[in-house]
mmCIF file of C-alpha atoms in Angstrom:
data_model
loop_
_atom_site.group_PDB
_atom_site.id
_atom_site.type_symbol
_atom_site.label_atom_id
_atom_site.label_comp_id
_atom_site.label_asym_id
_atom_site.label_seq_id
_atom_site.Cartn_x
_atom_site.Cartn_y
_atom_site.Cartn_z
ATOM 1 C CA UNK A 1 -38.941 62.572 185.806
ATOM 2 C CA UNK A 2 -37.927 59.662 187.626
ATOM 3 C CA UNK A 3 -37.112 56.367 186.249
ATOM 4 C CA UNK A 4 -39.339 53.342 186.351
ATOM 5 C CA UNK A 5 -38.226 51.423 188.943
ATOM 6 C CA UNK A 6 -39.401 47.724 187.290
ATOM 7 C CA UNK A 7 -37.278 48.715 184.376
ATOM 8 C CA UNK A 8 -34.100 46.011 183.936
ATOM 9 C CA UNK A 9 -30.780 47.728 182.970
ATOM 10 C CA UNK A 10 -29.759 46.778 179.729
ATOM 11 C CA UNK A 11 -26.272 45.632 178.757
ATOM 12 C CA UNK A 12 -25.034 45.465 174.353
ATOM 13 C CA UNK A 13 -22.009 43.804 173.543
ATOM 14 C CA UNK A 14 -20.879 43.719 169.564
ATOM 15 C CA UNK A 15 -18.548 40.695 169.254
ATOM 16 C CA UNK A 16 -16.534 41.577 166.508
ATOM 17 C CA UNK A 17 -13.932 39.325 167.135
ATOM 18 C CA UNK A 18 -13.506 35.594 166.314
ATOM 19 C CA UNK A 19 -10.489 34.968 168.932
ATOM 20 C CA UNK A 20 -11.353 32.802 170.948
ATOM 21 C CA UNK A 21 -10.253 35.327 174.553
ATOM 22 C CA UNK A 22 -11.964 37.344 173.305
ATOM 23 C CA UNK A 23 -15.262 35.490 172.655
ATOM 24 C CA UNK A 24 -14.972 33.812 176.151
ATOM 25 C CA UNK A 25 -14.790 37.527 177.544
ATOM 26 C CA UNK A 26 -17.912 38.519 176.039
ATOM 27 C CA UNK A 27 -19.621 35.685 177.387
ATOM 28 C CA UNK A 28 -18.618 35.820 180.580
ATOM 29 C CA UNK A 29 -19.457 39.716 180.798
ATOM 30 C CA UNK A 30 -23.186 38.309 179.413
ATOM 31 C CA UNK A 31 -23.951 35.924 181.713
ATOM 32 C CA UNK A 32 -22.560 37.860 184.689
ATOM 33 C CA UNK A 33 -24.844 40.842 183.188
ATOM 34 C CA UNK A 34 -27.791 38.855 182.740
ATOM 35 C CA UNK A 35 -27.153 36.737 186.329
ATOM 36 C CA UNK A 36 -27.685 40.649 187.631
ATOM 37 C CA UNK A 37 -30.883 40.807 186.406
ATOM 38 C CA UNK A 38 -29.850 42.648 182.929
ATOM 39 C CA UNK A 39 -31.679 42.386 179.650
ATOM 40 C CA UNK A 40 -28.584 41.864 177.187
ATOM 41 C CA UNK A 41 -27.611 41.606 173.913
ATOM 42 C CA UNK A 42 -24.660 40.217 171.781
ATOM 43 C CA UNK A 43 -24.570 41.484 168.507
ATOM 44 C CA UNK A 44 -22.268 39.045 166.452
ATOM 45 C CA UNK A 45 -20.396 40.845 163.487
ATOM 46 C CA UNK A 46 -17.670 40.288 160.891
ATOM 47 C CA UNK A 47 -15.197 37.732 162.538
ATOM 48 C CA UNK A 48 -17.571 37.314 165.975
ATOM 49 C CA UNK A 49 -19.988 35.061 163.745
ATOM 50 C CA UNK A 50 -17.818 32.736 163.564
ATOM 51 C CA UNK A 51 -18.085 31.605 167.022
ATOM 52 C CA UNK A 52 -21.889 30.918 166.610
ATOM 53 C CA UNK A 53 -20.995 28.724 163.267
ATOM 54 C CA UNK A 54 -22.471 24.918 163.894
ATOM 55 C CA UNK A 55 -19.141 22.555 164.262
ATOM 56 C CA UNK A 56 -20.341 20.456 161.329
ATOM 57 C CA UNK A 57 -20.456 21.292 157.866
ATOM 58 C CA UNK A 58 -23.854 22.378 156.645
ATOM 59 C CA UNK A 59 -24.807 21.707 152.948
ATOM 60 C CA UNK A 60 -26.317 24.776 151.883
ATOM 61 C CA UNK A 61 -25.768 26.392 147.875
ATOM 62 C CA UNK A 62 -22.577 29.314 147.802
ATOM 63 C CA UNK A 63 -20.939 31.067 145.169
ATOM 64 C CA UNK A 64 -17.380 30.441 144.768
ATOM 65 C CA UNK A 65 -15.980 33.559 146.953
ATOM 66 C CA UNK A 66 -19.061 32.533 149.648
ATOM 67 C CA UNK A 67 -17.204 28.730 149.513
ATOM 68 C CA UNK A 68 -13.718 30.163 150.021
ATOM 69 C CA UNK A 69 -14.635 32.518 153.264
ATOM 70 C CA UNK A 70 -16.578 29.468 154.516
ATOM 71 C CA UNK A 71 -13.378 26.955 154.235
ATOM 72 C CA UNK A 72 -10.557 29.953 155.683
ATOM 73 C CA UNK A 73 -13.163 30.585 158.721
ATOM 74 C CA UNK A 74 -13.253 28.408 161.668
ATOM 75 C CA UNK A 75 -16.083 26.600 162.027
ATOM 76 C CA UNK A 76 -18.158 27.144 165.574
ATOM 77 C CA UNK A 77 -16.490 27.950 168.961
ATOM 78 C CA UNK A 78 -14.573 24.690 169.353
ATOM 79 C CA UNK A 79 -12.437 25.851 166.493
ATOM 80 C CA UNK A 80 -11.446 29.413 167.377
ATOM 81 C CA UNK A 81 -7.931 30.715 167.957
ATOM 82 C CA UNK A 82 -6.216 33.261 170.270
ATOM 83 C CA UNK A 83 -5.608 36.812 169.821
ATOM 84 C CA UNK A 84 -1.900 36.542 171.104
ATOM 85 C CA UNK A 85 0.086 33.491 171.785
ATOM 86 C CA UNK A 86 -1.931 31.631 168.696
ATOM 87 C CA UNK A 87 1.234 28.966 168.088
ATOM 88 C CA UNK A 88 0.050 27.629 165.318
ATOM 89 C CA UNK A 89 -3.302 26.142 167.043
ATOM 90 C CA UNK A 90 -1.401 24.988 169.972
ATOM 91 C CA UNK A 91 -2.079 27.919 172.447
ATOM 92 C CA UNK A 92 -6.130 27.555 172.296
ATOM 93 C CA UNK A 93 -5.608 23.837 173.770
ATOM 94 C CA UNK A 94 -3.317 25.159 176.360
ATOM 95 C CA UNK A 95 -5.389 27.896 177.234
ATOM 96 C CA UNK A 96 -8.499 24.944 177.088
ATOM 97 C CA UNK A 97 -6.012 22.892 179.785
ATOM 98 C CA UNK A 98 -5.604 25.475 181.788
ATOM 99 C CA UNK A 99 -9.655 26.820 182.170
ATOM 100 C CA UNK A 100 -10.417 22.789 182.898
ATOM 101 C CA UNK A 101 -7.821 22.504 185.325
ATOM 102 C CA UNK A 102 -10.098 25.899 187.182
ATOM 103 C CA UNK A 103 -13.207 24.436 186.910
ATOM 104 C CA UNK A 104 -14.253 27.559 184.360
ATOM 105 C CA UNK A 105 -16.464 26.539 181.860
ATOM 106 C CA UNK A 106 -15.665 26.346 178.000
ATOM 107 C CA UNK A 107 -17.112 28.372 174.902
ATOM 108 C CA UNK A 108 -19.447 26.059 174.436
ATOM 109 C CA UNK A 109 -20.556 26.056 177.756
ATOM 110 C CA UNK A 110 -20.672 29.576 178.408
ATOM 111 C CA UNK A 111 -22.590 29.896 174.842
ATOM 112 C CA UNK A 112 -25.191 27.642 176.469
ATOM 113 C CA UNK A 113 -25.361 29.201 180.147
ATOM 114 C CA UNK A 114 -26.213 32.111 177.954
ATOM 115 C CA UNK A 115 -28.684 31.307 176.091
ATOM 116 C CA UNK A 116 -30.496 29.154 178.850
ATOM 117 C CA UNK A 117 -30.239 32.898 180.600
ATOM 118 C CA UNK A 118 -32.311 34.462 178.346
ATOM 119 C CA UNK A 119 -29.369 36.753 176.782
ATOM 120 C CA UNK A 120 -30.021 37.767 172.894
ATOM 121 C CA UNK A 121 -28.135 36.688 170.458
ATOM 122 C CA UNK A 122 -28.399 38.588 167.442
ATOM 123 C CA UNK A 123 -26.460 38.184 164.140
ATOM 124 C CA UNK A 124 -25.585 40.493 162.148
ATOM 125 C CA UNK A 125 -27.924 39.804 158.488
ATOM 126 C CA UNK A 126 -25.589 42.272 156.215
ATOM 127 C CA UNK A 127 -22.342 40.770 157.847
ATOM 128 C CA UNK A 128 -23.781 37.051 156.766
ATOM 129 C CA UNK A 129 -24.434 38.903 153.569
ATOM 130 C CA UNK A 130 -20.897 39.650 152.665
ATOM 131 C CA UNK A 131 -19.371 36.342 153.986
ATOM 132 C CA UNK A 132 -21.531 34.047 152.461
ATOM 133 C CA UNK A 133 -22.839 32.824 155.987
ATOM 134 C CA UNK A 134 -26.267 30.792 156.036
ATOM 135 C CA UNK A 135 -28.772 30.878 158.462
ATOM 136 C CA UNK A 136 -28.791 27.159 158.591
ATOM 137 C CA UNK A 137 -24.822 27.586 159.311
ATOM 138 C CA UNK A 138 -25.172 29.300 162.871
ATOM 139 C CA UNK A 139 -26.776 27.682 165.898
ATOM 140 C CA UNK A 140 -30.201 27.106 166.727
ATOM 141 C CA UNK A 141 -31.475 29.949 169.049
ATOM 142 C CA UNK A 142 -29.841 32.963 167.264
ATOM 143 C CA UNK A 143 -32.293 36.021 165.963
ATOM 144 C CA UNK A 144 -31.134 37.572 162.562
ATOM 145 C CA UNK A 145 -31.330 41.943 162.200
ATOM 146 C CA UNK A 146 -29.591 44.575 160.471
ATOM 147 C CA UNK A 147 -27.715 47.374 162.910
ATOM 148 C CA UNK A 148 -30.462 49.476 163.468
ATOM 149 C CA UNK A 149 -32.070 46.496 165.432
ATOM 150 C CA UNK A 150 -28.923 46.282 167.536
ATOM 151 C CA UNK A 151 -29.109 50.519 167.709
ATOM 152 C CA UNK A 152 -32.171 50.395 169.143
ATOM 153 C CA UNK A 153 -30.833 47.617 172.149
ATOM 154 C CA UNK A 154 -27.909 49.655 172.723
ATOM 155 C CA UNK A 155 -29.056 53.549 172.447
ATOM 156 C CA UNK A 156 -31.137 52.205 175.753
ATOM 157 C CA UNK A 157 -28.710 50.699 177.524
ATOM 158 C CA UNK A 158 -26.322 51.802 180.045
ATOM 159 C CA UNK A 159 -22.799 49.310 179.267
ATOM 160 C CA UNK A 160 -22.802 48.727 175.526
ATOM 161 C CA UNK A 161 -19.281 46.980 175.065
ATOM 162 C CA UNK A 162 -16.817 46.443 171.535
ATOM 163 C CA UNK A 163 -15.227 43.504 172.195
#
């Protein structure tokens, strides 16, 4: 049978993380996907919400254990740290210095280059369960499902990525 020939690839990638590398890698991966044409998805778990967090606080009612994960997180994608090479915060604004200096764009940018690109951004609803995390906490523009939603991206797609 051969394959339709309209059909875009598809490209998944579950950020998992909430370093900020690591976030930046995603995004550049989804804009470089969807700039070729590719349907994708991020699916934004555990740690990886955090980077979709709104930089200001957001009055919105929490138990006391929802409170407490809400103050230890970092707060949107301004606020993220490294994977290695953390130095007690100072490393994210070298790393910052260094990606201006190149002319590459920031998080925030590249959050916004994707979502002007059409790529999904899908967070994780049980994940927001067990942290405590709001709707009215993450950016405008995100869509909310369960795993099975992101399942049903990924079991079509051909590059479905862990980061």
């Amino acid at each position: 049978m051969m394959e339709n020939q309209n059909q875009k690839e598809k490209t998944t990638i579950v950020l998992f993380s909430g370093d900020l590398d690591k976030a930046i890698a995603a995004f550049i991966i989804a804009n470089g996907a969807a700039a070729y044409d590719h349907d994708v998805t991020i699916f934004f778990t555990f740690w990886g919400l955090n980077t979709m967090r709104k930089n200001e606080i957001v009055k919105v009612k929490k138990g006391f254990l929802e409170k407490m994960f809400g103050w230890m997180m970092p707060r949107g994608a301004k606020k993220l740290g490294l994977s290695k090479m953390n130095m007690l915060g100072i490393g994210p604004e070298m790393i910052k210095h260094v990606m201006k200096k190149h002319n590459a764009l920031t998080l925030p940018q590249l959050i916004e280059l994707a979502q002007e690109q059409g790529v999904k951004l899908v967070a994780c609803t049980m994940t927001m369960d067990l942290l405590g995390l709001k709707q009215e906490e993450l950016i405008d523009g995100m869509e909310y499902a369960g795993v099975a939603a992101y399942l049903g991206d990924a079991t079509q797609a051909k590059v479905n990525l862990f980061i």
